[in-house]
Amino acid sequence: MNKTFYVCKYTPIELLQAFGGVCDNVNHMPEGFEQADRIAHPNLCGFGKALLEAVMTGQVKELVLVNCCDTIRSVYDILEASGKMDFLYMIDMLHCGDACSRARTVTQLKALAKAYGAYKGTQFDEAAFRAAFVPKDKPKGAYLTVLGARMGAELFDMVQQVMPLPVVNNSCVHNRSVGEIAPPEQLSFDELMDWYAGELLHQMPCMRMVDNTGRKQLYHDENLRGIIYHTVKFCDFYSFEYAELKQHTALPLLKIESDYTVQSSGQLLTRLEAFAESIAPEQMEGKECKMGKGFAAGIDSGSTSTDVVILDKDKHMVTGIILPTGAGAAIGAERALEQALDSAGLTREDIDALVTTGYGRTAIESGDKSITEITCHARGAHYLNPDVRTVIDIGGQDSKVIRLDETGAVVNFVMNDKCAAGTGRFLEMMARTMEMDLDQMSVTGLDYQEDITISSMCTVFAESEVVSLIAQNKAPDDIVHGLNKAVAAKTAALVQRVGGEEKYMMTGGVSKNQGLVQTLEEKLGAKLVISENAQLCGALGAALYAADMIAQ
């Protein structure tokens, strides 16, 4: 038997079940949008494309939609023309619960009942209708919640696995509250539909409802310990709520955005793990370590370089090594660790605890514990300078800004990891275009004459701009300053988003770029603290956590 799928919490699921329907929520994230991209506009939101993909690949044959946004209306039109559906129906979503909306909803329910009953060849079963009203289980004890736009099942599973507390999915369709009250007895079908329309319209409101103040119930709970706020690319409705929520809650809050593919969920793992570590620092404890000579090591496996720091039992740095990562994170890590051990005159057996961090951390099997680079950079920066309150790390693959409290704990952070814009990779590509190495580029631009603006931060488009400027015989100093200014502006915007405050510390390999440092200081209106061990900050933080493991 085919399932009848739905996408919105205002879908009259209980009515469909009364006609023998088996209902399920379309909520899976595909690998990509190969089918959907052939038939839909490129700016259709990721969920709309995921829905089209599910139909075009034969996973969905029966679908009841709610006319709640432009995406769903577009999806309905495409599916209606496709001829792929056994049953396709769309009902209007009324944006308030007044008498007029209720009467209109009753009309909609009766029309759906007639169409669905004819399709199924069944009659309305009042007993099945009543049995469909089942109250939801409510969380007991401390928990975290997901709010905002609907979150795909695969991404939610990842959230559950990473978080230190139970997670309740209260995003979009998942906070459906119909079922709390059983239907009254001895009502006619028309009376039942009138009552049912009221239940549908007066549940926990969607962001699209005229009065959505009732949503505050979702985060006004004494047992709630943190919020993960999810948005979908090209959907603005829930971004408005996030802005409001940010101003009115003191709870730990993480915003993430997905394009509704499995690949996008993987990109979000670092943010989720860092949020989990900030909520429950005790989860960073690793396996029990035997006490030997007291040496601790940290490996930061980045996209460009792999860094290793070894500390002695007094947490003094014994050695620090920076090597190119190469083709494989695990191989690069082993090579860097061996070189660090040789430099320190130690063997692998002398290391009592090893913590890994960076984008390749999970590929390194020799570590005792894996901790995100967000948390490790914060720990390393605090060790280098306890007065630092904002850490700026422009890495090879992503850029991140981390705000610390006086103890060095992460208060807030933001990452730019969706493309190379503003990262070390961007600067590397621009240096190659200008036939420079990174050392040359780091000092070129300090003595610029013309204030050139690079209008695009996309690596491809920026490269075209640079080629054009070279063709116009613009001075290399002027072009490089324009590039530095573009990266500094993007980085300063991240600082503003995270609520950055002095003192600022810049870490990572890009901290050696004198021209960019100078331009960023001008944007921030403050000096940057640049430690001689700035590039080793992540590995240092990992080593400090390893030292803590030994001390426990």
Coordinates of C-alpha atoms in Angstrom, one line a residue, residues 215-511:
R215 CA 5.7 30.2 19.5
K216 CA 7.3 31.6 22.6
Q217 CA 6.1 28.4 24.3
L218 CA 8.8 26.6 22.3
Y219 CA 11.6 28.2 24.2
H220 CA 10.1 29.4 27.5
D221 CA 10.7 26.1 29.4
E222 CA 12.7 25.8 32.6
N223 CA 14.1 22.4 31.4
L224 CA 15.4 23.8 28.1
R225 CA 19.2 24.1 28.1
G226 CA 20.0 25.3 24.6
I227 CA 18.6 26.0 21.1
I228 CA 19.7 25.0 17.6
Y229 CA 18.0 27.2 15.2
H230 CA 17.8 25.8 11.6
T231 CA 17.1 27.7 8.4
V232 CA 16.9 26.5 4.8
K233 CA 18.7 28.3 2.0
F234 CA 16.5 30.7 0.1
C235 CA 13.8 30.7 2.9
D236 CA 13.6 34.0 4.8
F237 CA 10.6 33.4 7.1
Y238 CA 12.5 31.8 10.0
S239 CA 15.5 34.2 9.7
F240 CA 13.1 36.9 11.1
E241 CA 12.3 34.7 14.1
Y242 CA 15.9 34.0 14.8
A243 CA 16.7 37.8 14.9
E244 CA 13.9 38.2 17.5
L245 CA 14.9 35.1 19.5
K246 CA 18.5 36.3 19.7
Q247 CA 17.4 39.4 21.5
H248 CA 15.1 37.7 24.0
T249 CA 16.8 34.6 25.2
A250 CA 19.8 34.0 27.4
L251 CA 20.0 30.3 26.4
P252 CA 22.9 29.0 24.4
L253 CA 21.9 29.5 20.7
L254 CA 23.4 28.1 17.5
K255 CA 22.2 29.1 14.1
I256 CA 22.8 26.7 11.2
E257 CA 21.6 26.7 7.6
S258 CA 21.3 23.7 5.2
D259 CA 20.5 23.4 1.5
Y260 CA 18.6 20.2 2.4
T261 CA 21.2 17.8 1.0
V262 CA 23.2 15.2 2.9
Q263 CA 26.4 17.0 1.9
S264 CA 25.3 20.2 3.7
S265 CA 24.7 18.3 6.9
G266 CA 28.4 17.1 6.9
Q267 CA 29.6 20.7 6.5
L268 CA 27.7 21.6 9.7
L269 CA 29.3 19.0 11.9
T270 CA 32.1 21.2 13.3
R271 CA 29.5 23.9 14.4
L272 CA 27.4 21.3 16.1
E273 CA 30.3 19.7 17.9
A274 CA 31.6 23.0 19.1
F275 CA 28.1 24.0 20.4
A276 CA 27.9 20.6 22.2
E277 CA 31.3 21.2 23.8
S278 CA 30.3 24.7 25.0
I279 CA 27.2 23.3 26.6
A280 CA 28.9 20.3 28.3
P281 CA 32.6 20.7 28.6
E282 CA 32.8 17.4 30.5
Q283 CA 32.2 15.5 27.2
M284 CA 35.7 16.5 26.1
E285 CA 37.1 14.1 28.6
G286 CA 38.7 11.2 26.8
K287 CA 39.6 7.7 27.7
E288 CA 41.6 7.1 30.9
C289 CA 45.4 7.7 30.3
K290 CA 48.2 5.9 32.1
M291 CA 50.6 8.2 33.8
G292 CA 54.0 8.1 32.3
K293 CA 56.4 10.9 31.6
G294 CA 53.6 13.4 31.4
F295 CA 54.0 14.6 27.8
A296 CA 50.8 15.6 26.0
A297 CA 50.4 16.2 22.3
G298 CA 47.9 18.0 20.1
I299 CA 47.5 17.6 16.3
D300 CA 45.6 20.2 14.3
S301 CA 44.8 18.6 10.9
G302 CA 43.9 21.5 8.6
S303 CA 43.1 21.6 4.9
T304 CA 46.5 23.3 4.2
S305 CA 48.8 22.5 7.0
T306 CA 49.0 19.9 9.9
D307 CA 50.4 21.4 13.1
V308 CA 51.7 19.5 16.1
V309 CA 52.4 20.8 19.6
I310 CA 54.0 18.7 22.5
L311 CA 53.8 19.9 26.1
D312 CA 55.6 18.7 29.1
K313 CA 54.0 17.9 32.5
D314 CA 54.0 21.6 33.4
K315 CA 52.2 22.5 30.2
H316 CA 55.3 24.2 28.7
M317 CA 55.7 23.8 25.0
V318 CA 58.5 21.4 24.1
T319 CA 58.1 21.7 20.4
G320 CA 55.8 22.9 17.6
I321 CA 55.8 21.6 14.0
I322 CA 54.0 22.9 10.9
L323 CA 53.9 20.7 7.8
P324 CA 51.8 20.7 4.6
T325 CA 48.8 18.3 5.1
G326 CA 49.3 16.7 1.7
A327 CA 46.8 14.3 0.2
G328 CA 45.6 12.5 3.3
A329 CA 44.8 13.8 6.8
A330 CA 45.9 10.6 8.6
I331 CA 49.2 10.3 6.7
G332 CA 49.9 14.0 7.2
A333 CA 49.2 13.8 10.9
E334 CA 51.5 10.8 11.4
R335 CA 54.3 12.5 9.5
A336 CA 54.0 15.7 11.5
L337 CA 53.8 13.8 14.8
E338 CA 57.0 11.8 13.9
Q339 CA 58.8 15.0 13.1
A340 CA 57.7 16.6 16.3
L341 CA 58.8 13.6 18.3
D342 CA 62.2 13.7 16.6
S343 CA 62.5 17.4 17.3
A344 CA 61.7 16.9 21.0
G345 CA 63.9 13.8 21.3
L346 CA 60.9 11.7 22.3
T347 CA 59.2 8.5 21.2
R348 CA 55.5 7.7 20.7
E349 CA 55.5 5.8 24.0
D350 CA 56.5 9.0 25.8
I351 CA 53.2 10.7 24.9
D352 CA 50.6 9.9 27.6
A353 CA 47.7 11.6 25.8
L354 CA 47.0 12.8 22.3
V355 CA 44.1 15.0 21.2
T356 CA 43.2 15.8 17.6
T357 CA 41.4 18.8 16.1
G358 CA 40.9 20.4 12.7
Y359 CA 38.8 19.4 9.7
G360 CA 40.7 16.0 9.5
R361 CA 40.5 15.2 13.2
T362 CA 38.2 12.2 12.8
A363 CA 40.4 10.5 10.3
I364 CA 43.3 10.3 12.8
E365 CA 42.8 7.0 14.6
S366 CA 45.8 7.3 16.9
G367 CA 44.2 10.1 19.0
D368 CA 42.7 9.6 22.5
K369 CA 40.1 12.3 21.9
S370 CA 38.8 14.5 19.1
I371 CA 37.8 18.1 19.9
T372 CA 36.6 20.8 17.4
E373 CA 39.0 23.5 16.3
I374 CA 36.6 26.1 17.7
T375 CA 37.1 24.9 21.2
C376 CA 40.8 24.3 20.7
H377 CA 41.5 27.7 19.2
A378 CA 39.8 29.3 22.2
R379 CA 41.8 27.3 24.7
G380 CA 45.1 28.0 22.9
A381 CA 44.4 31.7 22.5
H382 CA 43.5 32.0 26.2
Y383 CA 46.8 30.2 27.1
L384 CA 48.8 32.6 24.9
N385 CA 47.1 35.7 26.2
P386 CA 44.4 35.5 28.9
D387 CA 43.2 39.1 28.1
V388 CA 42.0 38.1 24.6
R389 CA 38.2 38.1 24.1
T390 CA 37.9 37.6 20.4
V391 CA 39.8 35.1 18.3
I392 CA 40.0 35.6 14.5
D393 CA 41.2 32.5 12.5
I394 CA 41.4 32.7 8.7
G395 CA 42.2 29.2 7.8
G396 CA 42.8 27.5 4.5
Q397 CA 39.3 26.1 4.2
D398 CA 37.2 28.3 6.4
S399 CA 37.2 31.5 8.5
K400 CA 36.0 31.6 12.1
V401 CA 35.5 34.2 14.8
I402 CA 35.2 33.1 18.4
R403 CA 34.2 35.2 21.4
L404 CA 35.6 34.2 24.8
D405 CA 34.8 35.0 28.4
E406 CA 37.4 35.8 31.0
T407 CA 38.0 32.1 31.7
G408 CA 38.7 31.3 28.0
A409 CA 35.4 29.5 27.5
V410 CA 33.5 29.9 24.2
V411 CA 30.6 32.4 24.5
N412 CA 29.7 32.6 20.8
F413 CA 31.2 31.7 17.4
V414 CA 30.5 32.1 13.7
M415 CA 32.0 30.3 10.7
N416 CA 32.2 31.0 7.0
D417 CA 32.7 27.5 5.6
K418 CA 30.4 27.4 2.5
C419 CA 33.0 28.6 0.0
A420 CA 36.6 29.8 -0.3
A421 CA 35.6 33.4 -0.1
G422 CA 37.8 35.3 2.5
T423 CA 39.9 32.2 3.4
G424 CA 43.5 31.4 3.0
R425 CA 42.6 29.4 -0.1
F426 CA 41.2 32.6 -1.6
L427 CA 44.5 34.4 -1.0
E428 CA 46.5 31.5 -2.3
M429 CA 44.6 31.5 -5.6
M430 CA 44.9 35.3 -5.9
A431 CA 48.7 35.0 -5.3
R432 CA 49.0 32.4 -8.0
T433 CA 47.1 34.6 -10.4
M434 CA 49.6 37.4 -9.7
E435 CA 52.5 35.0 -10.0
M436 CA 53.6 35.6 -6.4
D437 CA 54.2 33.3 -3.4
L438 CA 52.3 33.9 -0.2
D439 CA 55.4 35.5 1.5
Q440 CA 55.6 38.0 -1.3
M441 CA 51.9 38.7 -1.1
S442 CA 52.1 39.3 2.6
V443 CA 54.2 42.4 2.2
T444 CA 52.9 43.6 -1.2
G445 CA 50.2 46.2 -0.7
L446 CA 51.7 47.8 2.4
D447 CA 52.7 50.8 0.2
Y448 CA 49.7 51.1 -2.0
Q449 CA 48.9 54.3 -3.9
E450 CA 45.5 53.7 -5.5
D451 CA 42.6 52.5 -3.3
I452 CA 41.3 49.7 -5.5
T453 CA 38.1 47.9 -4.6
I454 CA 37.6 44.2 -5.5
S455 CA 33.9 43.9 -5.9
S456 CA 33.5 40.1 -5.8
M457 CA 34.6 37.7 -3.1
C458 CA 33.9 34.6 -5.2
T459 CA 37.2 33.1 -6.0
V460 CA 36.4 32.7 -9.7
F461 CA 35.0 36.2 -10.3
A462 CA 37.7 37.8 -8.1
E463 CA 40.3 36.1 -10.2
S464 CA 38.7 37.6 -13.4
E465 CA 38.8 41.0 -11.7
V466 CA 42.5 40.7 -10.9
V467 CA 43.3 39.5 -14.4
S468 CA 41.5 42.6 -15.7
L469 CA 43.4 44.9 -13.3
I470 CA 46.7 43.4 -14.4
A471 CA 45.7 44.1 -18.0
Q472 CA 45.1 47.7 -17.1
N473 CA 48.7 47.9 -15.7
K474 CA 47.5 48.5 -12.2
A475 CA 50.3 48.3 -9.6
P476 CA 50.7 45.0 -7.8
D477 CA 50.6 46.9 -4.4
D478 CA 47.3 48.5 -5.3
I479 CA 45.7 45.2 -6.5
V480 CA 46.9 43.3 -3.4
H481 CA 45.6 46.0 -1.1
G482 CA 42.2 45.7 -2.8
L483 CA 42.3 42.0 -2.1
N484 CA 43.3 42.5 1.5
K485 CA 40.5 45.1 1.9
A486 CA 37.9 42.6 0.5
V487 CA 39.0 39.9 2.9
A488 CA 39.2 42.3 5.8
A489 CA 35.7 43.5 5.2
K490 CA 34.3 40.0 5.1
T491 CA 36.2 39.1 8.3
A492 CA 35.1 42.3 10.1
A493 CA 31.5 41.4 9.2
L494 CA 31.9 38.0 11.0
V495 CA 33.4 39.8 14.0
Q496 CA 30.3 42.1 14.1
R497 CA 28.0 39.1 13.9
V498 CA 29.6 37.3 16.8
G499 CA 29.6 40.5 19.0
G500 CA 33.4 40.7 19.0
E501 CA 35.2 42.9 21.5
E502 CA 38.8 43.7 22.3
K503 CA 41.3 42.3 22.7
Y504 CA 41.4 40.7 19.3
M505 CA 43.9 37.9 18.5
M506 CA 44.5 36.6 15.0
T507 CA 45.6 33.0 14.7
G508 CA 46.4 30.6 11.8
G509 CA 48.8 31.0 8.9
V510 CA 47.2 34.1 7.5
S511 CA 48.2 36.0 10.6

